[in-house]
């Protein structure tokens, strides 16, 4: 098969009923007129999907708090601290926070200032993938790849959020594209640049940034034209760059004495190395006991572990639409390469992007630890490249060789059937769409089979276009629901997903402490229906308590479950009252009012999201704490990071998270608390409600939280709710789940 963009053409037997293609009349490097406008149109479409109504959507408050802290303290910016006082960090390396923090330092702290680098990185990822695919398979393949990547539902959802995955994917795609260029051109500098990109990806999300590295290594070792000695030297130099760019932050943290640095969130001993190897390292893959990153069984947010996980009710509509097509395109493309030279550019690209896809698929499917749906956005570039490049190879084979006439139609047929299955899972959602997908798929397949021979190229093109539209219709509808509809976004910014409800991401076996929810797959009190935004996968199933003996979510009423952002919350059926609530007939959603809500926005326990993840804690409590702060460094200490970030964003003052996101960090001990109180750096501690005290598993959230809570109760002075709340009633403070605020002074430390 030959191509104007293939520098290593090789011949294949032509079909008897299809003449060989005419030699190109234009220079190989001249782009068709439609190519650049098509790319610009895709980038504009992507920008609209990623940015439309962004100020009204929910960010991850956990990261928003850390970004704000970085605008107030360069030390917090470097370490990724949750507060400007630098008590505890987030549970990731801070590279993504550094990028967003710099933007907010320059332009001011806000949703758009925070998200501008994220959207820029997302658009750059599309452009890089387009450029890389174009140099191998041509402009049609590049356009298809860019469009598939832009419209992947989970990619649209995560690119509207301040989680680090957007920057992670950008860095990995850049690294892969540079590696392909280094192998093709036999140049060292792109190879070193690839290593640097993967190192920065490591500093964005640790081992997740290295998943594609084996494919890059295999590509260079197998396809490089350099002698073996030179290949080994080049790989050693790249390994040095990779090590430096990956571990500079961890080494820098280790060089700072523990007393002079914040506790590294997610670790068991306050070190970056423990975070790398445990919570955010092998624990994510193999599960087991740990500090929230593991948890046996691989249940929780993405369903049970297994090779079919990507196709289950939770993940299927997020990432699997074109997985069957990409698999057929990969296998078909490799077969079509046949006996091509080892340095064949198309085979190089298939090895790279096929390896990328297989590695991510296997790891995500079999991961026994925490597995959020939005992790699967890392699969999207590989799927997109294979659909574009492999799809063009299958089309060319269909036109030229009758032995391949059935492969592309089968690929589209399987894709169309799977799209119908996914669409029918969303009961009552756009019920007209799946019949349209079915009709277009059948029409396209029939056209391909009938029109492949003879002088009917335009009709064949129309048939392929019809099948392609059918394949993209489902993911496009899911993707568009995030910025334009009311069904996207499970659990707002903490666990973003797109599209309608098709499954619940909680309650699986052993779903250990997870971002976007609660450890152990626990549930919220006071309801039996799904929550989150319109009950989307990744929201809260109703009923029950939070795990680990934790209290109910503050600010609830009679079954209204909270959500972030300004959408509408889902209504449960229970009647449990959350701590700090003033009763009434409906709770208040963080950052937005749920149906039937009668109270103020935000929660008395310090829980609140606000549009853009900008806080929403009770203003009366914050005013009281500020008035009686008495020169303390921190306004308040609460049990976990989500609550501390929400109060911090509302108060714009430092707030301590005593035990991290999952409530299981060993950050706050009785001795440490005594030290802070004795120095006058902390006066107020909240235990019990506000997502309070027993929220964890092993470590800080267990014994340490009990010890600290008991010491505070014994030595501190309880602050009655009536002292700071004009609307408090006896019913709101008499319950066993009532939030408890205590005042501590140096005289209390004896």
XYZ file of C-alpha atoms in Angstrom:
750
model
C 0.000 0.000 0.000
C 1.365 3.409 -0.928
C 0.604 6.859 0.305
C 1.816 10.327 -0.466
C 2.678 10.671 3.201
C 4.466 7.311 3.556
C 8.248 7.697 3.211
C 8.666 3.899 3.112
C 6.104 2.696 0.532
C 5.631 -0.989 -0.123
C 3.549 -2.797 -2.670
C 0.473 -4.954 -2.238
C -1.467 -6.965 -4.799
C -4.180 -4.830 -6.343
C -7.727 -6.063 -6.664
C -8.780 -7.096 -10.134
C -11.788 -4.839 -9.990
C -10.031 -1.771 -8.674
C -7.205 -0.116 -10.596
C -4.005 0.970 -8.865
C -4.114 4.548 -7.628
C -2.732 7.202 -9.917
C 0.522 8.814 -8.888
C 0.068 11.965 -6.845
C 0.004 15.165 -8.823
C 0.859 17.408 -5.876
C 4.060 17.418 -3.862
C 3.842 15.040 -0.888
C 4.221 17.831 1.643
C 1.451 20.031 0.238
C -1.684 19.934 2.412
C -5.115 19.801 0.796
C -7.084 23.011 1.052
C -9.577 21.584 3.525
C -7.012 20.276 6.024
C -6.171 23.430 7.973
C -9.781 24.716 8.095
C -10.870 21.284 9.337
C -8.287 21.340 12.125
C -9.253 24.876 13.106
C -12.923 23.868 13.171
C -12.146 20.902 15.431
C -10.134 23.106 17.793
C -12.956 25.641 17.931
C -15.462 22.868 18.613
C -13.244 21.492 21.360
C -12.778 24.936 22.899
C -16.551 25.390 23.041
C -17.051 21.968 24.630
C -14.336 22.588 27.209
C -15.131 26.213 28.051
C -18.864 26.788 27.549
C -20.592 27.730 30.818
C -17.369 26.956 32.642
C -17.955 29.507 35.389
C -21.182 27.724 36.292
C -19.664 24.250 36.461
C -17.989 22.616 39.421
C -14.278 22.468 39.995
C -12.605 20.095 42.427
C -12.590 22.106 45.648
C -9.674 20.032 46.922
C -7.419 21.339 44.159
C -8.989 24.801 44.115
C -7.976 25.269 47.744
C -4.394 24.242 47.013
C -4.209 26.547 43.995
C -5.465 29.456 46.097
C -2.894 28.617 48.766
C -0.177 28.722 46.098
C -1.182 32.270 45.187
C -0.582 33.329 48.802
C 2.615 31.452 49.567
C 5.454 30.392 47.283
C 6.235 27.615 49.746
C 2.679 26.322 49.383
C 3.018 26.650 45.588
C 6.165 24.522 45.561
C 4.952 21.802 47.916
C 1.338 21.744 46.749
C 0.043 22.631 50.197
C -3.649 22.787 50.915
C -3.279 26.013 52.881
C -0.864 28.952 52.940
C 0.257 27.904 56.417
C 1.707 24.713 54.918
C 0.369 22.078 57.300
C -0.513 19.387 54.712
C -0.174 18.916 50.939
C -2.443 17.373 48.337
C -1.846 13.701 47.591
C -0.145 14.305 44.227
C 3.031 16.020 43.052
C 2.245 19.674 42.455
C 3.185 20.249 38.801
C -0.400 20.741 37.580
C -1.126 22.966 40.579
C 2.014 24.963 39.835
C 0.832 25.674 36.294
C -2.659 26.724 37.376
C -1.239 28.605 40.358
C 1.045 30.685 38.169
C -1.904 31.644 35.992
C -3.850 32.719 39.066
C -0.878 34.692 40.409
C -0.716 36.633 37.159
C -4.435 37.113 36.441
C -6.015 36.691 39.867
C -7.664 33.713 41.490
C -10.843 32.533 39.785
C -12.366 29.784 37.669
C -11.276 31.134 34.294
C -7.807 32.039 35.497
C -7.433 28.540 36.929
C -8.783 26.745 33.874
C -7.107 28.728 31.084
C -3.920 26.583 31.206
C -6.006 23.413 31.351
C -8.016 24.305 28.261
C -4.853 25.415 26.482
C -3.208 22.070 27.270
C -6.284 20.178 26.041
C -6.285 22.023 22.713
C -2.535 21.547 22.369
C -3.000 17.810 22.873
C -5.389 17.693 19.902
C -2.965 19.675 17.752
C 0.017 17.467 18.666
C -1.898 14.267 17.959
C -3.110 15.675 14.629
C 0.431 16.626 13.651
C 1.876 13.251 14.637
C -0.798 11.222 12.826
C -0.580 13.463 9.748
C 3.111 12.737 9.290
C 2.402 9.014 9.151
C -1.021 8.484 7.589
C -1.903 11.800 6.000
C -4.454 14.551 6.495
C -7.641 12.465 6.480
C -6.361 10.205 9.240
C -5.124 13.185 11.246
C -8.496 14.916 10.997
C -10.332 11.798 12.140
C -7.931 11.318 15.063
C -8.297 14.933 16.195
C -12.097 14.753 15.997
C -12.291 11.473 17.929
C -10.062 12.843 20.688
C -12.022 16.099 20.923
C -15.367 14.283 21.224
C -14.445 11.540 23.693
C -17.014 12.025 26.489
C -14.758 11.499 29.501
C -12.140 13.756 27.914
C -14.670 16.568 27.577
C -15.686 16.082 31.211
C -12.155 16.108 32.641
C -11.025 19.007 30.447
C -13.698 21.125 32.144
C -12.211 20.351 35.541
C -9.103 21.281 37.504
C -7.982 17.703 38.127
C -4.411 17.057 36.890
C -5.378 14.531 34.182
C -5.695 17.130 31.413
C -2.077 18.212 31.812
C -1.036 14.591 32.309
C -2.455 13.534 28.929
C -0.909 16.563 27.205
C 2.559 15.697 28.508
C 2.253 12.019 27.614
C 1.011 12.720 24.088
C 3.835 15.209 23.587
C 6.309 12.608 24.835
C 4.929 9.925 22.524
C 4.968 12.227 19.481
C 8.566 13.232 20.194
C 9.590 9.594 20.581
C 8.073 8.745 17.211
C 9.900 11.664 15.631
C 13.184 10.635 17.276
C 12.840 7.094 15.953
C 11.875 8.250 12.462
C 14.560 10.924 12.069
C 17.325 9.285 14.152
C 17.744 12.400 16.272
C 18.730 12.422 19.936
C 17.164 15.726 20.971
C 13.531 14.647 20.396
C 14.238 11.465 22.368
C 15.535 13.500 25.296
C 12.532 15.803 24.967
C 10.265 12.754 25.120
C 11.936 11.622 28.333
C 11.540 15.092 29.841
C 7.818 15.120 28.988
C 7.234 11.758 30.635
C 9.198 12.945 33.662
C 6.970 15.996 33.999
C 3.976 13.684 33.570
C 5.317 11.715 36.533
C 5.406 14.929 38.544
C 1.796 15.501 37.545
C 0.347 12.137 38.581
C 3.256 9.875 39.495
C 3.269 6.371 37.969
C 0.218 7.128 35.823
C 2.559 9.312 33.749
C 4.771 6.316 32.966
C 2.152 3.850 31.719
C 2.984 4.429 28.037
C 6.769 4.268 28.541
C 7.088 0.559 27.633
C 5.519 1.308 24.242
C 7.999 4.135 23.662
C 10.904 1.878 24.663
C 9.691 -0.922 22.383
C 9.296 1.516 19.503
C 12.834 2.850 19.743
C 14.503 -0.508 20.350
C 12.640 -2.231 17.511
C 12.423 0.441 14.822
C 15.476 2.650 15.229
C 17.933 2.526 12.347
C 20.872 3.362 14.619
C 23.454 0.682 15.452
C 22.837 -1.158 18.705
C 25.665 0.588 20.523
C 24.289 3.991 19.621
C 20.758 2.927 20.543
C 21.908 1.838 23.986
C 23.811 5.083 24.585
C 20.837 7.166 23.485
C 18.489 5.222 25.745
C 20.850 5.647 28.692
C 20.977 9.394 28.115
C 17.177 9.463 27.892
C 16.981 7.467 31.129
C 19.081 10.100 32.887
C 16.782 12.873 31.645
C 13.756 10.831 32.685
C 15.131 10.279 36.177
C 16.011 13.935 36.695
C 12.700 15.240 35.373
C 10.754 12.655 37.375
C 12.418 12.810 40.783
C 13.600 16.399 41.192
C 10.574 17.324 43.280
C 10.741 14.264 45.539
C 14.467 14.816 46.083
C 13.930 18.502 46.853
C 11.217 17.622 49.361
C 13.485 15.072 51.025
C 16.248 17.643 51.424
C 13.952 19.876 53.491
C 13.797 18.802 57.171
C 10.438 17.340 58.124
C 9.902 20.097 60.680
C 10.242 22.750 57.969
C 7.953 21.242 55.354
C 4.280 20.316 55.263
C 3.172 16.730 55.737
C 2.964 15.052 52.303
C -0.690 14.139 51.886
C -1.465 10.528 51.003
C 1.703 9.187 52.642
C 1.978 7.242 55.872
C 5.186 8.888 57.054
C 5.066 12.388 55.552
C 7.565 11.627 52.772
C 7.240 11.960 49.020
C 8.830 8.541 48.476
C 6.102 6.801 50.457
C 3.492 8.603 48.353
C 5.222 7.447 45.154
C 5.408 3.790 46.130
C 2.168 3.478 48.083
C -0.976 5.594 47.816
C -0.331 6.904 44.303
C 1.952 4.130 43.168
C 1.657 0.370 43.096
C -1.261 0.512 45.523
C -3.432 1.867 42.710
C -2.690 -1.194 40.581
C -2.445 -4.010 43.111
C -4.712 -2.649 45.829
C -4.215 -4.022 49.313
C -3.878 -2.142 52.535
C -2.450 1.322 52.498
C -3.281 4.954 52.899
C -6.385 5.112 50.757
C -4.843 4.471 47.360
C -5.343 0.753 47.486
C -8.245 -1.186 48.773
C -8.825 -4.716 47.675
C -11.239 -5.772 45.013
C -10.991 -2.849 42.694
C -14.608 -1.893 43.256
C -15.944 1.540 44.053
C -15.989 4.189 41.378
C -15.511 2.132 38.202
C -16.937 -1.261 38.993
C -15.159 -4.534 39.640
C -11.733 -5.170 38.155
C -11.566 -7.356 35.054
C -10.812 -7.146 31.359
C -14.395 -6.166 30.623
C -14.375 -3.162 32.946
C -14.129 -0.587 30.148
C -17.453 -1.846 28.780
C -19.451 -1.900 32.015
C -22.378 0.373 32.865
C -20.119 2.988 34.458
C -17.251 3.301 31.991
C -18.886 2.135 28.766
C -20.447 5.464 27.837
C -17.339 7.382 28.886
C -14.620 5.712 26.819
C -15.625 2.472 25.047
C -17.561 3.739 21.985
C -14.670 3.279 19.560
C -12.610 0.670 21.409
C -13.838 -2.170 19.141
C -13.030 -0.165 15.998
C -9.570 0.756 17.289
C -8.792 -2.889 18.114
C -9.785 -4.050 14.609
C -7.853 -1.156 13.068
C -4.735 -2.044 15.069
C -4.748 -5.717 14.127
C -5.710 -4.984 10.535
C -3.057 -2.319 10.193
C -0.304 -4.588 11.514
C -1.339 -7.348 9.093
C -1.411 -4.889 6.211
C 2.134 -3.819 7.026
C 3.031 -7.426 6.283
C 6.676 -7.763 5.346
C 7.381 -4.080 5.343
C 10.831 -3.065 6.590
C 11.398 -2.834 10.333
C 11.648 0.932 9.907
C 8.268 1.255 8.182
C 6.710 4.440 9.554
C 3.171 3.111 9.707
C 4.250 0.067 11.656
C 6.156 2.369 14.029
C 3.038 4.383 14.681
C 0.904 1.265 15.155
C 3.409 -0.108 17.674
C 3.424 3.190 19.557
C -0.283 3.987 19.678
C -1.320 0.355 19.849
C 1.052 -0.192 22.762
C -0.253 2.994 24.403
C -3.850 1.734 24.144
C -3.165 -1.841 25.271
C -1.073 -0.772 28.261
C -3.617 1.743 29.527
C -6.491 -0.648 28.888
C -4.960 -3.554 30.787
C -3.836 -1.462 33.755
C -7.118 0.409 34.093
C -9.185 -2.739 33.603
C -7.315 -4.835 36.160
C -6.435 -2.151 38.737
C -7.351 -3.381 42.206
C -7.015 -0.010 43.915
C -8.773 3.312 43.424
C -10.032 3.636 39.858
C -12.019 6.731 38.907
C -13.839 6.920 35.562
C -11.917 10.021 34.522
C -8.620 8.121 34.590
C -9.717 6.564 31.292
C -9.204 9.859 29.472
C -5.616 8.637 29.053
C -6.949 5.937 26.705
C -8.447 8.497 24.322
C -5.294 9.541 22.369
C -4.415 5.941 21.529
C -7.958 5.120 20.458
C -8.099 8.297 18.359
C -4.787 7.635 16.580
C -5.751 4.045 15.780
C -9.188 5.057 14.500
C -7.650 7.682 12.237
C -4.552 5.893 10.992
C -5.774 2.318 11.095
C -9.139 3.331 9.671
C -7.510 4.947 6.633
C -5.404 1.814 6.082
C -8.532 -0.367 6.185
C -10.316 1.954 3.744
C -7.426 1.820 1.321
C -7.345 -1.973 1.619
C -11.109 -2.153 0.982
C -10.692 -0.183 -2.239
C -7.669 -2.084 -3.510
C -8.040 -5.715 -2.445
C -11.243 -7.757 -2.453
C -9.823 -9.967 0.304
C -10.088 -6.971 2.632
C -13.504 -5.819 1.440
C -15.240 -7.115 4.564
C -12.902 -5.793 7.296
C -13.864 -2.113 7.374
C -17.610 -2.862 7.125
C -17.284 -5.341 10.008
C -15.428 -2.742 12.061
C -18.183 -0.199 11.508
C -20.854 -2.837 12.101
C -19.437 -3.854 15.488
C -19.052 -0.191 16.414
C -22.643 0.583 15.443
C -24.030 -2.361 17.406
C -22.036 -1.392 20.494
C -23.201 2.222 20.173
C -26.817 1.045 20.138
C -26.177 -1.048 23.269
C -24.671 1.941 25.073
C -27.468 4.288 24.031
C -30.154 1.839 25.110
C -28.538 1.591 28.541
C -29.526 5.233 29.104
C -33.213 4.564 29.489
C -35.365 7.506 28.400
C -32.422 9.600 27.196
C -32.541 10.716 23.534
C -34.430 7.595 22.534
C -34.465 8.735 18.891
C -30.704 8.518 18.623
C -30.080 4.784 18.594
C -32.441 4.108 15.641
C -30.653 6.826 13.684
C -27.308 5.224 14.504
C -28.630 1.874 13.346
C -29.981 3.201 10.033
C -26.808 5.143 9.214
C -24.609 2.169 10.090
C -26.556 -0.204 7.852
C -26.636 2.314 5.015
C -22.918 2.922 5.295
C -22.034 -0.783 5.370
C -24.245 -1.599 2.382
C -22.751 1.313 0.467
C -19.201 0.176 1.206
C -19.892 -3.360 0.048
C -21.767 -2.349 -3.101
C -19.778 0.695 -4.166
C -16.211 -0.412 -3.432
C -15.528 -1.314 -7.053
C -15.939 0.709 -10.188
C -15.719 4.434 -10.717
C -17.916 5.435 -7.784
C -15.424 6.987 -5.406
C -17.709 9.805 -4.267
C -20.553 7.452 -3.415
C -18.116 5.230 -1.535
C -16.866 8.254 0.366
C -20.447 9.149 1.263
C -21.042 5.621 2.546
C -17.942 5.712 4.733
C -18.950 9.151 5.985
C -22.408 7.846 6.946
C -20.885 4.997 8.957
C -18.410 7.388 10.591
C -21.206 9.773 11.585
C -23.075 6.847 13.128
C -19.955 5.829 15.073
C -19.455 9.358 16.433
C -23.089 10.231 17.113
C -23.224 8.555 20.523
C -20.016 9.971 21.999
C -20.875 13.388 20.567
C -24.238 13.366 22.342
C -22.585 12.331 25.605
C -19.889 14.976 25.217
C -22.377 17.755 24.415
C -24.457 16.948 27.489
C -21.636 18.168 29.716
C -21.533 21.861 28.680
C -25.026 22.168 27.186
C -27.230 19.618 28.908
C -28.357 18.834 32.407
C -27.249 15.223 32.622
C -23.474 15.489 32.664
C -21.037 15.599 35.485
C -21.227 12.942 38.149
C -20.389 14.508 41.514
C -19.332 17.775 40.026
C -15.639 18.489 39.953
C -14.467 15.710 42.244
C -15.410 12.820 39.972
C -16.418 14.284 36.597
C -18.247 12.182 34.032
C -20.351 12.965 30.969
C -23.694 11.799 29.694
C -26.743 10.287 31.387
C -26.991 7.904 34.326
C -26.131 4.341 33.368
C -24.536 2.967 36.529
C -23.444 3.736 40.064
C -19.761 3.933 40.819
C -20.024 3.143 44.527
C -20.557 0.145 46.667
C -18.105 -2.211 44.989
C -15.927 -4.440 47.123
C -13.027 -2.794 48.756
C -13.232 0.536 47.052
C -10.823 2.160 49.417
C -10.689 5.848 50.254
C -11.192 7.675 47.005
C -11.256 11.189 45.699
C -14.704 12.156 44.674
C -16.371 10.264 47.435
C -15.715 8.481 50.669
C -13.519 5.586 51.743
C -14.829 2.105 51.442
C -17.550 2.941 49.009
C -19.586 4.486 51.798
C -22.849 6.324 51.392
C -24.576 9.419 52.589
C -27.312 9.491 55.183
C -30.862 10.382 54.526
C -31.753 8.982 51.168
C -32.033 5.912 49.045
C -31.803 7.411 45.576
C -28.707 8.243 43.643
C -27.229 11.649 44.002
C -24.608 13.729 42.294
C -25.804 15.717 39.329
C -28.889 13.904 38.123
C -27.689 10.694 39.689
C -24.791 10.311 37.321
C -22.324 7.516 37.714
C -19.818 8.511 40.295
C -22.412 10.234 42.456
C -23.606 8.970 45.804
C -25.973 6.089 46.089
C -28.542 6.825 48.698
C -28.952 5.626 52.186
C -26.526 4.635 54.876
C -23.687 6.311 56.674
C -20.227 7.321 55.700
C -17.675 4.596 56.395
C -15.319 4.471 59.299
C -17.826 5.773 61.762
C -18.000 9.143 60.100
C -20.855 11.529 60.631
C -23.443 12.583 58.123
C -22.871 15.247 55.538
C -23.518 18.685 57.031
C -26.240 20.931 55.883
C -28.685 18.353 54.654
C -32.381 18.534 55.249
C -34.793 15.689 54.730
C -33.153 13.682 52.027
C -31.790 16.345 49.674
C -28.313 15.154 48.857
C -25.680 17.795 48.140
C -23.947 18.430 44.873
C -21.359 20.895 43.770
C -22.016 23.573 41.248
C -25.278 25.255 40.413
C -27.206 22.400 38.887
C -29.999 20.557 40.601
C -29.420 17.823 43.113
C -31.067 14.470 43.117
C -33.657 13.822 45.774
C -33.394 10.887 48.134
C -36.226 9.413 50.113
C -34.861 9.254 53.634
C -35.330 11.696 56.472
C -31.959 11.695 58.194
C -30.756 15.110 59.333
C -27.171 16.073 58.750
C -25.050 17.742 61.397
C -25.331 21.438 61.767
C -28.543 21.560 59.805
C -31.370 23.745 60.907
C -33.989 21.246 59.892
C -36.372 22.522 57.269
C -37.681 20.726 54.281
C -34.613 20.487 52.136
C -30.865 20.702 52.391
C -28.657 23.151 50.639
C -26.370 21.978 47.911
C -22.810 23.237 48.081
C -22.606 26.128 45.732
C -26.169 25.814 44.594
C -29.641 25.319 45.943
C -31.250 21.928 45.749
C -34.961 21.582 45.102
C -36.932 22.543 48.125
C -34.030 24.108 49.938
C -34.885 26.738 52.476
C -31.597 27.522 54.167
C -28.564 29.568 53.257
C -26.155 28.416 50.603
C -23.461 26.331 52.159
C -23.402 24.184 55.247
C -22.955 24.946 58.892
C -20.415 22.193 59.262
C -18.058 23.827 56.840
C -19.054 21.906 53.760
C -19.617 23.908 50.621
C -18.618 23.949 47.032
C -19.725 27.087 45.305
C -19.659 27.642 41.571
C -16.271 26.709 40.252
C -15.376 24.992 43.500
C -14.916 28.340 45.190
C -16.273 27.498 48.603
C -19.620 27.823 50.284
C -19.099 27.393 54.029
C -21.398 29.064 56.529
C -20.738 32.794 56.639
C -21.806 33.182 60.283
C -19.312 30.583 61.461
C -16.533 32.146 59.401
C -17.321 35.614 60.743
C -17.184 34.290 64.307
C -13.864 32.530 63.753
C -12.312 35.633 62.187
C -13.533 37.851 65.027
C -12.124 35.556 67.722
C -9.022 34.420 65.867
C -6.724 36.323 68.253
C -3.697 36.292 65.959
C -3.717 32.561 65.213
C -1.951 31.404 62.048
C -4.819 29.079 61.129
C -8.487 29.948 61.308
C -9.652 26.418 62.103
C -8.648 22.759 62.034
C -11.053 20.195 60.566
C -10.854 16.485 59.943
C -10.239 16.228 56.201
C -9.070 18.087 53.154
C -12.345 18.538 51.306
C -13.912 20.344 54.266
C -10.813 22.415 54.948
C -10.591 23.527 51.304
C -14.239 24.564 51.212
C -13.983 26.645 54.375
C -10.678 28.095 53.217
C -12.103 29.178 49.875
C -15.047 30.882 51.563
C -13.001 32.532 54.312
C -9.842 33.176 52.258
C -7.908 32.191 55.365
C -5.674 29.171 56.125
C -7.510 26.113 57.445
C -5.864 22.890 58.629
C -6.803 19.494 57.262
C -5.810 17.220 60.123
C -5.927 13.839 58.349
C -5.948 14.452 54.606
C -8.466 13.660 51.913
C -9.383 10.162 53.018
C -9.023 10.986 56.710
C -6.176 8.490 57.005
C -3.029 10.650 56.903
C -0.912 10.692 60.051
C -0.515 14.448 59.878
C -2.110 15.600 63.144
C -1.127 14.040 66.437
C -1.836 15.110 70.002
C 1.757 16.282 70.354
C 1.548 18.340 67.151
C -1.766 19.856 68.211
C -0.360 20.796 71.611
C 2.576 22.494 69.891
C 0.311 24.567 67.635
C -1.968 25.581 70.494
C 0.920 26.432 72.811
C 2.425 28.741 70.173
C -0.950 30.424 69.663
C -1.032 29.353 66.011
C -4.361 27.528 66.331
C -7.353 28.157 68.586
C -10.318 26.373 67.012
C -10.780 22.700 66.192
C -13.908 21.161 64.722
C -14.594 17.518 65.485
C -17.630 15.365 64.940
C -19.693 16.925 62.136
C -18.525 18.769 59.085
C -17.474 15.446 57.637
C -15.822 15.020 60.967
C -13.646 12.787 62.892
C -13.874 9.068 62.184
C -13.670 9.336 58.467
C -10.681 7.223 57.832
C -9.297 3.792 57.580
C -6.000 2.744 59.100
C -3.660 5.375 60.419
C -4.650 8.938 61.140
C -8.340 8.523 60.483
C -8.556 5.705 63.023
C -6.620 5.751 66.285
C -5.047 9.180 65.819
C -8.359 10.881 65.158
C -9.827 9.271 68.255
C -6.868 10.336 70.400
C -6.938 13.908 69.121
C -10.720 14.182 69.409
C -10.665 12.883 72.982
C -7.902 15.304 73.934
C -9.755 18.256 72.400
C -12.963 17.350 74.205
C -11.129 17.001 77.481
C -9.036 20.188 77.350
C -10.939 22.488 75.002
C -13.966 24.689 75.586
C -17.014 23.772 73.502
C -18.455 26.653 71.476
C -22.236 26.592 71.354
C -23.803 27.035 67.958
C -25.875 29.899 69.280
C -22.644 31.861 69.738
C -22.205 32.230 65.987
C -25.558 31.311 64.457
C -28.654 33.465 64.696
C -30.779 30.703 63.195
C -29.669 27.885 65.495
C -32.358 25.927 67.305
C -32.322 23.367 70.029
C -33.055 20.641 67.499
C -29.961 21.474 65.489
C -27.585 21.027 68.417
C -29.168 18.219 70.373
C -28.592 15.409 67.881
C -25.797 12.904 68.309
C -24.334 13.913 64.959
C -24.062 17.579 65.845
C -20.923 19.349 64.732
C -18.629 20.239 67.640
C -16.461 23.357 67.679
C -13.874 23.746 70.433
C -11.679 26.627 71.545
C -8.137 25.880 72.705
C -5.681 28.314 74.306
C -2.082 27.947 75.467
C -3.331 27.626 79.034
C -5.145 24.433 78.025
C -1.850 22.702 77.238
C -0.516 21.299 80.496
